[in-house]
Short mmCIF file of C-alpha atoms and ligand atoms in Angstrom, two decimals:
data_model
loop_
_atom_site.label_atom_id
_atom_site.label_comp_id
_atom_site.label_asym_id
_atom_site.label_seq_id
_atom_site.Cartn_x
_atom_site.Cartn_y
_atom_site.Cartn_z
CA MET A 1 -19.18 -80.91 29.86
CA ASP A 2 -22.12 -83.01 28.66
CA ASN A 3 -22.80 -83.91 24.88
CA GLU A 4 -26.14 -84.03 25.37
CA SER A 5 -26.85 -81.42 27.88
CA PRO A 6 -29.00 -78.41 26.92
CA LEU A 7 -26.89 -75.70 27.22
CA LYS A 8 -24.20 -77.44 25.09
CA ALA A 9 -26.99 -77.85 22.49
CA ILE A 10 -27.45 -74.02 22.99
CA MET A 11 -23.83 -73.08 22.70
CA VAL A 12 -23.14 -75.62 19.81
CA VAL A 13 -26.01 -74.17 17.72
CA THR A 14 -24.87 -70.63 18.95
CA ALA A 15 -21.58 -70.71 17.67
CA THR A 16 -22.27 -73.00 14.17
CA ALA A 17 -25.26 -69.98 13.73
CA LEU A 18 -22.68 -67.06 14.68
CA VAL A 19 -19.82 -68.15 12.26
CA CYS A 20 -22.12 -69.38 9.52
CA SER A 21 -23.57 -65.76 9.56
CA ILE A 22 -20.04 -63.88 9.44
CA LEU A 23 -18.76 -65.82 6.85
CA VAL A 24 -21.85 -65.21 4.98
CA THR A 25 -22.31 -61.92 5.27
CA VAL A 26 -18.65 -61.01 4.33
CA THR A 27 -18.58 -62.82 1.60
CA ALA A 28 -21.64 -62.21 0.49
CA VAL A 29 -20.80 -57.97 0.86
CA SER A 30 -17.36 -58.16 -0.32
CA LEU A 31 -18.16 -59.76 -2.92
CA GLN A 32 -21.68 -57.60 -4.15
CA PRO A 33 -20.23 -54.61 -6.16
CA ILE A 34 -18.64 -57.35 -8.36
CA GLN A 35 -21.86 -59.04 -8.58
CA ARG A 36 -23.54 -55.66 -9.64
CA ALA A 37 -21.51 -54.41 -12.04
CA TYR A 38 -22.07 -57.97 -13.91
CA ARG A 39 -25.44 -57.64 -13.56
CA ASP A 40 -25.12 -53.62 -15.13
CA LEU A 41 -23.32 -54.65 -17.92
CA GLU A 42 -25.64 -57.39 -18.48
CA ARG A 43 -28.32 -55.65 -18.52
CA ASN A 44 -26.78 -52.04 -20.71
CA ARG A 45 -26.34 -55.48 -23.09
CA HIS A 46 -29.62 -55.48 -23.54
CA ILE A 47 -30.54 -51.62 -23.41
CA VAL A 48 -27.99 -51.51 -26.11
CA GLY A 49 -29.36 -54.23 -28.44
CA VAL A 50 -32.57 -52.68 -28.22
CA SER A 51 -30.56 -49.19 -29.05
CA GLY A 52 -30.45 -49.84 -32.82
CA LEU A 53 -27.17 -48.76 -32.51
CA LEU A 54 -24.92 -52.03 -32.69
CA GLU A 55 -25.78 -55.90 -33.59
CA VAL A 56 -25.32 -57.47 -30.10
CA THR A 57 -24.71 -61.45 -30.09
CA ASP A 58 -22.93 -63.24 -27.46
CA ASP A 59 -19.40 -62.40 -29.52
CA VAL A 60 -19.65 -58.31 -29.27
CA PRO A 61 -16.86 -57.42 -26.51
CA ASP A 62 -17.92 -55.58 -23.15
CA ARG A 63 -15.57 -52.87 -24.21
CA GLN A 64 -17.76 -51.98 -26.99
CA ILE A 65 -20.86 -52.26 -24.78
CA VAL A 66 -20.01 -49.76 -22.56
CA MET A 67 -18.65 -47.63 -25.36
CA ALA A 68 -22.49 -47.75 -27.19
CA PHE A 69 -23.87 -47.35 -23.34
CA GLN A 70 -22.10 -44.34 -22.52
CA GLY A 71 -23.25 -42.91 -25.98
CA LEU A 72 -26.54 -43.30 -25.11
CA ASP A 73 -28.73 -40.20 -23.85
CA ALA A 74 -30.25 -41.27 -19.58
CA ARG A 75 -33.05 -39.16 -18.44
CA LEU A 76 -35.49 -39.59 -15.87
CA VAL A 77 -39.24 -38.86 -16.50
CA ASP A 78 -41.87 -37.96 -13.84
CA LEU A 79 -44.19 -39.92 -14.93
CA ASP A 80 -46.63 -38.22 -12.83
CA ARG A 81 -46.20 -35.03 -15.14
CA GLY A 82 -45.20 -36.35 -17.90
CA VAL A 83 -42.02 -34.10 -18.45
CA PHE A 84 -38.08 -35.00 -18.33
CA ASP A 85 -36.35 -34.06 -14.72
CA ASP A 86 -33.20 -32.96 -14.79
CA ASP A 87 -32.90 -32.28 -11.20
CA VAL A 88 -32.00 -35.85 -9.83
CA ASN A 89 -28.72 -38.24 -11.11
CA PRO A 90 -30.24 -40.39 -13.49
CA ASP A 91 -27.69 -42.51 -13.67
CA THR A 92 -27.23 -43.72 -10.15
CA PHE A 93 -30.98 -43.47 -9.58
CA ASP A 94 -32.85 -47.11 -9.01
CA ALA A 95 -36.51 -46.84 -10.00
CA ARG A 96 -37.09 -50.39 -8.66
CA LYS A 97 -35.39 -49.55 -5.23
CA ALA A 98 -37.32 -45.59 -5.39
CA ALA A 99 -40.82 -47.95 -5.45
CA SER A 100 -40.44 -48.68 -1.61
CA ASP A 101 -39.09 -44.79 -0.91
CA PRO A 102 -41.85 -43.05 0.65
CA GLU A 103 -40.19 -40.00 -1.14
CA PHE A 104 -40.56 -41.27 -5.04
CA GLY A 105 -42.33 -44.03 -4.40
CA VAL A 106 -46.46 -43.61 -5.21
CA PRO A 107 -49.20 -46.75 -4.72
CA ILE A 108 -50.52 -48.17 -8.22
CA PRO A 109 -54.20 -47.63 -7.83
CA ALA A 110 -56.09 -51.63 -7.96
CA ALA A 111 -57.97 -51.13 -11.00
CA GLN A 112 -54.80 -50.25 -13.16
CA ASP A 113 -52.01 -52.57 -11.38
CA ILE A 114 -52.48 -54.95 -13.96
CA ALA A 115 -48.90 -55.85 -13.51
CA ALA A 116 -48.75 -56.85 -10.41
CA LEU A 117 -46.64 -54.06 -8.96
CA GLY A 118 -48.19 -52.48 -6.01
CA ARG A 119 -45.90 -49.24 -6.31
CA ARG A 120 -43.95 -47.86 -8.64
CA SER A 121 -41.52 -44.98 -8.55
CA ARG A 122 -42.75 -41.53 -9.67
CA LEU A 123 -39.22 -41.03 -11.51
CA VAL A 124 -38.10 -43.58 -14.32
CA THR A 125 -34.90 -43.80 -16.18
CA VAL A 126 -35.37 -44.08 -19.72
CA TYR A 127 -32.58 -44.24 -22.18
CA VAL A 128 -33.07 -41.01 -25.48
CA VAL A 129 -30.90 -42.27 -28.89
CA GLU A 130 -30.42 -39.29 -30.84
CA ASP A 131 -28.20 -38.91 -34.29
CA ALA A 132 -27.56 -36.09 -36.38
CA ASP A 133 -31.43 -36.69 -37.51
CA GLY A 134 -32.71 -36.22 -34.50
CA LEU A 135 -34.39 -38.70 -32.51
CA GLN A 136 -34.09 -42.46 -33.00
CA ARG A 137 -35.88 -44.45 -30.32
CA ILE A 138 -36.47 -43.99 -26.93
CA ILE A 139 -35.86 -47.11 -24.62
CA PHE A 140 -38.00 -47.48 -22.02
CA PRO A 141 -37.55 -49.90 -19.00
CA VAL A 142 -41.31 -52.38 -17.66
CA TYR A 143 -41.37 -54.99 -15.13
CA GLY A 144 -44.23 -56.77 -14.18
CA LYS A 145 -44.61 -60.22 -12.58
CA GLY A 146 -45.08 -63.07 -14.62
CA MET A 147 -46.05 -66.95 -13.50
CA TRP A 148 -43.05 -67.73 -11.41
CA SER A 149 -41.11 -64.04 -11.49
CA MET A 150 -40.91 -60.76 -11.66
CA LEU A 151 -40.38 -60.05 -15.52
CA SER A 152 -37.55 -56.93 -16.38
CA GLY A 153 -37.05 -56.08 -19.94
CA PHE A 154 -36.70 -52.61 -22.28
CA LEU A 155 -39.21 -51.81 -24.75
CA ALA A 156 -37.58 -49.53 -27.91
CA LEU A 157 -39.84 -47.27 -29.83
CA GLU A 158 -39.26 -45.79 -32.73
CA SER A 159 -39.20 -41.52 -33.33
CA ASP A 160 -43.08 -42.03 -33.90
CA LEU A 161 -43.41 -42.97 -30.42
CA ASN A 162 -46.14 -46.03 -31.00
CA THR A 163 -43.97 -48.36 -33.07
CA ILE A 164 -42.45 -50.89 -31.37
CA ALA A 165 -38.23 -50.97 -32.43
CA GLY A 166 -37.40 -53.88 -30.21
CA ILE A 167 -38.00 -55.69 -26.69
CA THR A 168 -35.50 -57.65 -24.77
CA PHE A 169 -36.07 -59.32 -21.30
CA HIS A 170 -32.61 -59.17 -18.92
CA GLU A 171 -34.65 -60.80 -15.89
CA GLN A 172 -36.76 -63.32 -15.52
CA GLY A 173 -37.60 -66.27 -13.82
CA GLU A 174 -40.42 -68.67 -15.59
CA THR A 175 -40.19 -72.49 -16.58
CA ALA A 176 -37.20 -72.83 -18.82
CA GLY A 177 -38.97 -74.17 -22.07
CA ILE A 178 -42.36 -72.80 -21.40
CA GLY A 179 -42.12 -69.38 -20.02
CA ASP A 180 -38.61 -68.43 -20.95
CA ARG A 181 -39.71 -68.84 -24.89
CA ILE A 182 -39.97 -65.04 -24.46
CA LEU A 183 -36.48 -64.71 -24.90
CA ALA A 184 -36.34 -66.09 -28.00
CA PRO A 185 -34.51 -63.71 -30.85
CA ASN A 186 -37.14 -65.19 -33.37
CA TRP A 187 -40.17 -63.99 -30.95
CA GLN A 188 -39.10 -60.92 -29.62
CA ALA A 189 -38.01 -59.69 -33.39
CA ARG A 190 -41.75 -60.27 -34.34
CA TRP A 191 -42.63 -57.66 -32.42
CA ARG A 192 -40.70 -54.99 -34.56
CA GLY A 193 -42.90 -52.94 -36.25
CA ARG A 194 -46.28 -53.68 -34.19
CA LYS A 195 -47.99 -50.39 -32.90
CA LEU A 196 -48.67 -49.62 -29.31
CA TYR A 197 -51.78 -46.91 -30.13
CA ASP A 198 -54.27 -46.37 -32.96
CA ALA A 199 -54.87 -43.81 -34.73
CA GLN A 200 -57.72 -42.55 -31.80
CA ASP A 201 -54.53 -42.83 -29.04
CA THR A 202 -56.29 -45.98 -27.59
CA LEU A 203 -54.01 -48.56 -25.85
CA ARG A 204 -54.30 -51.92 -28.38
CA PHE A 205 -50.99 -53.46 -28.23
CA ARG A 206 -50.93 -57.42 -27.04
CA ILE A 207 -50.11 -60.80 -27.60
CA ALA A 208 -52.68 -62.79 -29.28
CA LYS A 209 -53.52 -65.98 -28.13
CA ALA A 210 -52.31 -68.03 -31.19
CA ALA A 211 -50.80 -66.72 -34.16
CA VAL A 212 -51.65 -63.48 -35.84
CA ASP A 213 -54.18 -63.50 -38.95
CA PRO A 214 -52.46 -60.45 -40.77
CA ALA A 215 -55.02 -59.34 -42.90
CA ALA A 216 -57.23 -59.00 -39.34
CA PRO A 217 -57.63 -55.30 -38.61
CA ASP A 218 -55.79 -56.05 -35.59
CA ALA A 219 -53.06 -57.26 -37.18
CA ALA A 220 -50.73 -54.14 -36.42
CA PHE A 221 -51.16 -54.36 -32.66
CA GLU A 222 -50.33 -57.81 -31.44
CA VAL A 223 -47.63 -60.20 -31.51
CA ASP A 224 -48.00 -63.79 -31.76
CA GLY A 225 -48.81 -65.67 -28.84
CA LEU A 226 -46.93 -68.51 -27.22
CA THR A 227 -49.16 -71.42 -27.35
CA GLY A 228 -48.81 -73.21 -23.94
CA ALA A 229 -46.97 -70.09 -21.83
CA THR A 230 -50.26 -68.42 -22.53
CA VAL A 231 -50.11 -67.66 -18.58
CA THR A 232 -46.34 -65.55 -19.24
CA ALA A 233 -47.23 -63.92 -22.60
CA ASP A 234 -50.04 -62.73 -20.62
CA ALA A 235 -48.47 -61.11 -18.09
CA VAL A 236 -46.16 -59.41 -20.90
CA THR A 237 -49.16 -57.92 -22.54
CA ASN A 238 -49.90 -56.95 -18.62
CA LEU A 239 -47.01 -55.61 -18.03
CA VAL A 240 -46.44 -53.85 -21.18
CA ARG A 241 -49.92 -52.38 -21.25
CA TYR A 242 -49.36 -50.70 -17.63
CA TRP A 243 -46.62 -49.24 -18.67
CA PHE A 244 -47.26 -47.58 -21.57
CA GLY A 245 -50.95 -46.55 -20.33
CA PRO A 246 -52.57 -43.81 -18.01
CA HIS A 247 -50.47 -44.76 -14.80
CA GLY A 248 -47.36 -45.39 -16.58
CA PHE A 249 -45.23 -43.40 -19.98
CA ALA A 250 -48.93 -42.48 -21.78
CA LYS A 251 -49.05 -38.68 -20.56
CA PHE A 252 -45.01 -38.24 -21.01
CA LEU A 253 -45.71 -39.29 -24.68
CA ASP A 254 -48.24 -37.25 -25.23
CA ASN A 255 -46.26 -33.97 -23.75
CA TYR A 256 -43.41 -35.81 -26.07
CA SER A 257 -45.46 -35.98 -29.33
CA ALA A 258 -47.74 -32.44 -28.91
CA ALA A 259 -44.10 -30.62 -28.21
CA GLY A 260 -41.86 -32.64 -30.29
CA ASP A 261 -40.04 -32.04 -27.54
CA THR A 262 -40.31 -31.16 -23.65
CA ARG A 263 -37.03 -30.23 -22.99
CA MET B 1 -9.08 -98.06 10.12
CA ILE B 2 -10.01 -96.84 7.25
CA ARG B 3 -7.27 -96.31 4.59
CA ALA B 4 -6.92 -93.68 2.95
CA ARG B 5 -6.67 -95.14 -0.72
CA ASP B 6 -10.93 -96.44 -0.20
CA ALA B 7 -12.01 -93.66 0.95
CA LEU B 8 -10.50 -91.15 -2.00
CA LEU B 9 -11.32 -94.23 -4.32
CA ASN B 10 -13.73 -96.62 -3.46
CA PRO B 11 -16.63 -93.63 -4.19
CA LEU B 12 -15.86 -93.65 -7.91
CA ILE B 13 -17.43 -97.11 -8.81
CA ASP B 14 -17.56 -99.88 -5.94
CA GLU B 15 -19.36 -97.51 -3.75
CA ASN B 16 -20.35 -94.75 -6.24
CA PRO B 17 -23.05 -92.55 -4.39
CA VAL B 18 -25.16 -91.55 -7.74
CA THR B 19 -25.13 -95.20 -9.72
CA LEU B 20 -24.89 -97.43 -6.09
CA GLN B 21 -26.87 -95.49 -3.28
CA VAL B 22 -28.65 -92.90 -5.77
CA LEU B 23 -28.46 -90.10 -4.45
CA GLY B 24 -28.31 -86.77 -6.21
CA ILE B 25 -29.87 -87.93 -8.90
CA CYS B 26 -32.11 -84.49 -9.57
CA SER B 27 -29.07 -82.34 -10.35
CA ALA B 28 -27.93 -85.15 -12.24
CA LEU B 29 -30.94 -84.59 -14.62
CA ALA B 30 -31.65 -80.70 -14.72
CA ILE B 31 -28.03 -79.62 -15.08
CA THR B 32 -25.73 -82.39 -17.92
CA ASN B 33 -26.93 -81.01 -20.98
CA SER B 34 -23.63 -79.43 -21.62
CA LEU B 35 -20.44 -80.68 -20.78
CA TYR B 36 -19.05 -77.33 -19.23
CA SER B 37 -22.13 -77.51 -17.04
CA ALA B 38 -21.48 -80.50 -15.90
CA LEU B 39 -17.52 -79.47 -15.19
CA VAL B 40 -18.63 -76.46 -12.85
CA MET B 41 -21.29 -78.35 -10.57
CA SER B 42 -19.06 -81.11 -9.92
CA LEU B 43 -16.50 -78.74 -8.98
CA ALA B 44 -18.85 -77.23 -6.87
CA LEU B 45 -20.22 -80.01 -5.37
CA THR B 46 -17.02 -81.62 -4.43
CA SER B 47 -15.69 -78.32 -2.83
CA VAL B 48 -18.42 -78.40 -1.00
CA LEU B 49 -18.18 -81.56 0.02
CA ALA B 50 -15.09 -81.62 1.10
CA TYR B 51 -15.72 -77.85 3.32
CA SER B 52 -18.65 -79.98 5.23
CA ASN B 53 -16.95 -83.19 5.37
CA VAL B 54 -13.80 -81.54 7.00
CA VAL B 55 -15.86 -78.65 9.44
CA ILE B 56 -18.49 -81.37 10.04
CA SER B 57 -15.56 -83.84 11.39
CA MET B 58 -13.88 -81.19 13.69
CA MET B 59 -17.61 -80.60 15.20
CA ARG B 60 -17.92 -84.30 15.41
CA ARG B 61 -16.92 -84.71 19.34
CA HIS B 62 -19.49 -81.71 20.05
CA LEU B 63 -22.45 -82.46 18.42
CA PRO B 64 -25.33 -82.93 21.05
CA ALA B 65 -27.17 -85.85 19.26
CA SER B 66 -30.22 -83.54 19.23
CA VAL B 67 -29.22 -80.88 17.32
CA ARG B 68 -27.13 -82.92 15.21
CA ILE B 69 -28.56 -82.53 12.16
CA ILE B 70 -29.78 -78.43 12.00
CA VAL B 71 -26.03 -78.05 13.24
CA GLN B 72 -25.24 -79.92 9.68
CA MET B 73 -27.50 -78.16 7.65
CA THR B 74 -26.39 -74.49 8.54
CA VAL B 75 -22.91 -75.47 7.56
CA ILE B 76 -23.30 -76.82 4.39
CA ALA B 77 -25.82 -74.02 3.63
CA SER B 78 -23.53 -71.38 4.63
CA GLY B 79 -20.54 -72.96 2.04
CA VAL B 80 -22.99 -73.38 -0.53
CA ILE B 81 -24.34 -70.21 -0.15
CA ILE B 82 -20.37 -69.05 -0.76
CA ILE B 83 -20.24 -70.78 -3.58
CA ASP B 84 -22.89 -69.57 -5.01
CA GLU B 85 -21.65 -66.07 -4.29
CA LEU B 86 -18.40 -66.98 -6.04
CA LEU B 87 -19.83 -68.27 -8.95
CA GLN B 88 -22.07 -64.97 -9.54
CA ALA B 89 -19.16 -62.91 -9.29
CA PHE B 90 -16.60 -64.70 -10.98
CA ALA B 91 -18.44 -66.69 -13.15
CA PRO B 92 -21.94 -64.90 -13.85
CA GLU B 93 -22.27 -66.58 -17.46
CA THR B 94 -21.82 -70.53 -15.66
CA ALA B 95 -24.20 -69.30 -12.28
CA LYS B 96 -27.16 -68.49 -15.02
CA THR B 97 -26.80 -71.48 -16.35
CA LEU B 98 -26.59 -73.60 -13.08
CA SER B 99 -29.55 -71.00 -12.26
CA VAL B 100 -31.40 -73.00 -8.72
CA PHE B 101 -29.11 -75.71 -8.96
CA VAL B 102 -26.24 -74.07 -7.04
CA GLY B 103 -28.91 -73.60 -4.73
CA LEU B 104 -30.11 -77.19 -4.24
CA ILE B 105 -26.51 -78.17 -3.42
CA ILE B 106 -28.22 -77.69 -0.40
CA THR B 107 -30.38 -80.34 -0.66
CA ASN B 108 -28.17 -83.56 -2.25
CA CYS B 109 -28.24 -86.07 -0.15
CA ILE B 110 -24.41 -86.44 -0.86
CA VAL B 111 -23.34 -84.04 1.31
CA LEU B 112 -25.72 -84.47 3.68
CA GLY B 113 -25.10 -88.47 3.53
CA ARG B 114 -21.12 -87.95 4.08
CA ALA B 115 -21.57 -85.64 6.73
CA GLU B 116 -23.90 -88.03 8.71
CA ALA B 117 -22.23 -91.52 7.77
CA PHE B 118 -18.78 -90.74 7.47
CA ALA B 119 -17.56 -87.11 8.71
CA ALA B 120 -19.72 -87.85 12.28
CA HIS B 121 -17.72 -90.54 12.85
CA ASN B 122 -14.15 -90.14 11.54
CA ARG B 123 -11.11 -87.82 11.21
CA VAL B 124 -10.55 -85.02 9.55
CA GLY B 125 -7.91 -86.01 6.95
CA ILE B 126 -9.50 -89.32 6.08
CA SER B 127 -13.24 -87.05 5.98
CA PHE B 128 -10.99 -84.76 3.41
CA LEU B 129 -10.53 -87.41 1.29
CA ASP B 130 -14.05 -89.31 1.98
CA GLY B 131 -15.48 -85.68 0.13
CA ILE B 132 -13.23 -85.39 -2.23
CA GLY B 133 -13.42 -89.39 -3.22
CA ASN B 134 -17.56 -89.05 -3.74
CA GLY B 135 -17.40 -86.07 -4.91
CA MET B 136 -15.53 -87.47 -7.72
CA GLY B 137 -17.98 -90.43 -7.64
CA TYR B 138 -20.48 -87.74 -8.91
CA SER B 139 -18.37 -86.12 -11.10
CA LEU B 140 -17.76 -88.60 -12.95
CA VAL B 141 -21.39 -90.17 -14.06
CA LEU B 142 -21.84 -86.21 -14.32
CA ILE B 143 -19.50 -85.69 -16.78
CA ALA B 144 -20.52 -88.89 -18.53
CA VAL B 145 -23.97 -88.30 -18.76
CA ALA B 146 -23.11 -84.89 -20.27
CA VAL B 147 -20.46 -86.06 -22.61
CA ILE B 148 -23.76 -88.39 -23.93
CA ARG B 149 -26.45 -85.50 -24.26
CA GLU B 150 -24.17 -82.74 -25.53
CA LEU B 151 -22.19 -84.82 -28.21
CA PHE B 152 -26.06 -86.68 -29.28
CA GLY B 153 -27.90 -83.77 -28.61
CA ALA B 154 -26.35 -81.54 -29.97
CA GLY B 155 -22.83 -82.88 -31.97
CA THR B 156 -20.72 -80.56 -29.80
CA LEU B 157 -18.26 -80.93 -26.70
CA MET B 158 -17.98 -77.82 -24.38
CA GLY B 159 -19.47 -76.13 -26.91
CA ALA B 160 -17.12 -76.93 -29.61
CA GLU B 161 -18.15 -78.77 -32.56
CA ILE B 162 -17.48 -82.53 -32.74
CA LEU B 163 -20.16 -83.93 -34.73
CA PRO B 164 -21.00 -81.41 -37.63
CA THR B 165 -24.82 -80.94 -37.81
CA VAL B 166 -26.93 -81.00 -40.92
CA SER B 167 -27.91 -77.78 -39.45
CA ASN B 168 -24.19 -76.68 -40.04
CA GLY B 169 -23.99 -78.29 -43.70
CA GLY B 170 -22.69 -81.57 -42.02
CA TRP B 171 -23.93 -85.00 -41.62
CA PHE B 172 -25.32 -85.48 -38.17
CA GLU B 173 -28.60 -85.51 -36.70
CA PRO B 174 -28.55 -84.50 -33.47
CA ASN B 175 -31.49 -86.47 -31.18
CA ALA B 176 -33.07 -83.16 -29.41
CA MET B 177 -34.31 -85.42 -26.85
CA LEU B 178 -31.10 -86.01 -25.37
CA LEU B 179 -31.10 -82.64 -24.25
CA LEU B 180 -34.44 -82.91 -22.66
CA PRO B 181 -34.43 -83.57 -18.53
CA PRO B 182 -35.61 -87.03 -18.97
CA SER B 183 -32.84 -88.73 -20.92
CA ALA B 184 -30.50 -88.48 -18.57
CA PHE B 185 -32.51 -90.54 -16.48
CA PHE B 186 -32.75 -93.12 -18.50
CA ILE B 187 -28.80 -92.53 -19.59
CA ILE B 188 -28.49 -93.11 -15.79
CA GLY B 189 -30.25 -96.06 -15.65
CA PHE B 190 -28.14 -98.13 -18.78
CA ILE B 191 -25.11 -96.76 -16.72
CA ILE B 192 -26.02 -98.73 -13.40
CA TRP B 193 -27.57 -101.64 -15.53
CA GLY B 194 -24.08 -101.48 -16.83
CA ILE B 195 -22.64 -101.70 -13.11
CA ARG B 196 -24.44 -104.55 -12.01
CA SER B 197 -24.20 -106.42 -14.60
CA TRP B 198 -19.68 -105.97 -14.37
CA LYS B 199 -20.48 -106.03 -10.58
CA PRO B 200 -23.22 -108.01 -9.50
CA GLU B 201 -22.54 -107.41 -5.89
CA GLN B 202 -23.94 -104.45 -6.26
CA ARG B 203 -27.34 -106.05 -6.83
CA GLU B 204 -29.81 -104.85 -4.52
CA GLN B 205 -31.85 -107.80 -2.97
CA PRO B 206 -35.50 -107.97 -3.74
CA ASP B 207 -37.35 -106.19 -0.93
CA PHE B 208 -40.39 -109.59 -1.99
CA ALA B 209 -40.32 -112.16 -3.18
CA PRO B 210 -42.06 -112.71 -6.56
CA LEU B 211 -45.22 -114.52 -5.77
CA ALA B 212 -45.32 -118.20 -7.59
CA ALA B 213 -48.14 -118.77 -10.08
CA ASP B 214 -49.88 -120.92 -8.46
CA GLU B 215 -49.99 -118.57 -5.20
CA LEU B 216 -51.55 -115.70 -7.49
CA ARG B 217 -54.33 -118.10 -8.51
CA GLY B 218 -55.22 -118.15 -4.91
CA ASP B 219 -54.97 -122.58 -4.35
C1 FMN C 301 -44.39 -77.00 -13.76
C2 FMN C 301 -45.17 -76.51 -15.03
C3 FMN C 301 -44.44 -74.53 -15.35
C4 FMN C 301 -45.13 -74.28 -16.24
N1 FMN C 301 -44.36 -72.76 -16.57
C5 FMN C 301 -44.92 -72.33 -17.08
C6 FMN C 301 -44.40 -70.68 -17.55
O1 FMN C 301 -43.06 -70.56 -17.00
N2 FMN C 301 -45.04 -69.89 -17.77
C7 FMN C 301 -46.50 -70.25 -18.16
O2 FMN C 301 -47.36 -69.48 -19.33
N3 FMN C 301 -46.19 -71.24 -18.46
C8 FMN C 301 -46.48 -72.35 -17.81
N4 FMN C 301 -46.88 -73.47 -17.50
C9 FMN C 301 -48.21 -74.25 -17.97
C10 FMN C 301 -49.43 -73.14 -17.40
O3 FMN C 301 -50.29 -73.83 -15.91
C11 FMN C 301 -50.76 -72.87 -18.57
O4 FMN C 301 -51.23 -74.73 -18.86
C12 FMN C 301 -50.32 -72.13 -19.92
O5 FMN C 301 -49.43 -71.10 -19.76
C13 FMN C 301 -51.60 -72.44 -20.86
O6 FMN C 301 -51.49 -72.43 -21.89
P1 FMN C 301 -52.38 -72.49 -23.37
O7 FMN C 301 -53.19 -71.86 -22.52
O8 FMN C 301 -51.87 -71.91 -24.67
O9 FMN C 301 -52.43 -73.90 -23.04
C14 FMN C 301 -46.09 -74.43 -16.34
C15 FMN C 301 -46.97 -75.65 -16.41
C16 FMN C 301 -46.52 -76.46 -15.10
C17 FMN C 301 -47.29 -77.96 -14.90
#
């Protein structure tokens, strides 16, 4: 057949597209379980890192991470009612996916959608750290839109459910050297001991524009800013404020603190 | 008839895609701050080149001119996606450091350049060698740049300490500028300068003759 006939062109393009798409699909589908397992392991490494159970460095072997993660109590929180929901299995529930599911997802009112999420799941998995002395920490997932990418991480609260015990981000795609400084361990360390709410229960936490003056009245609620990366830093402020605001975990925290426990 | 040896070895220095043709520079700037990422990137690019050259050479008699480039791009893009997926499954840490640059192999001019300039007109075996050769030429530059940047920027090679740095109690003061992308620009520039001084036939003819002084005065 003449190479330049339109029919030949259509045939070649169709055949190439077909073969290539089959190859790519087969690879992607068959490797997906392995990729997902690594992603989960990586995420669990971050969760264990803020749990306070284990000093997590790159040298800690995967096995130890898996053991420590197994020791955490994963629970689903019903954000709208502010209580634990034990009817759904927290280990298989994916809150990010559920956000677009008509059964679990709810739209976020525009006025409250400061983290630019659009929708969120009604149920969200949190990790409770307990030992013989009782509650130690609760680890909350937080995510929201950064300058270029979705930022997702975990924020751990001490047993007073107000003091920050740790922050970590396991997913972000901000500019290397600018926005990705939210990953810097010494910056994340400055979150420790900061408080979310004041005595009147007003959410005061934010990332400041620059270094925080320790004598300032707001110092207890503020983390030093990242100069040159204010857009990303503001996005982090907003995502924390969304998830710990009235549309996030605020109701659950109120109930939990009031009852001591909401099981 | 192109000889196998030439197809494989010429791209190393005499027809190096990076230093002679100045192709594929973007990834060379981005991922050469550590030798390990440079090695993985080299391997990824060489595999893609070999694969795309072979496939495009096999199709060369059936490629209508009107859709040639788009078909070549489809073949290349599929190969790159497969490599990216493999890296994400079996070397997730590395995939993370290389981030978008594996995906950007699709737009690496060396790949499409060799497909168009070589594989589309030559037999499969020799196209394969041409792919490997050009991949090695690219790798050679990448590795040279990465060795300089990692050694003098961090005092390490493959993450192992070679020059004990001051911060670790040694004597070597690393030059952090080498870890930033622009430094690769200078290093590649120096390499090109070096090669062209050694092999003057690689020098480009100037596009315009410089104006003589009296012409400038406008007399
Ligand atoms: C290519 C490019 C990438 C940038 N990436 C980020 C980023 O990831 N995060 C960020 O907060 N700012 C980033 N910026 C800078 C912002 O545009 C903005 O200038 C900065 O956040 C303002 O911070 P400042 O008020 O502390 O100077 C980037 C700028 C450029 C030109």
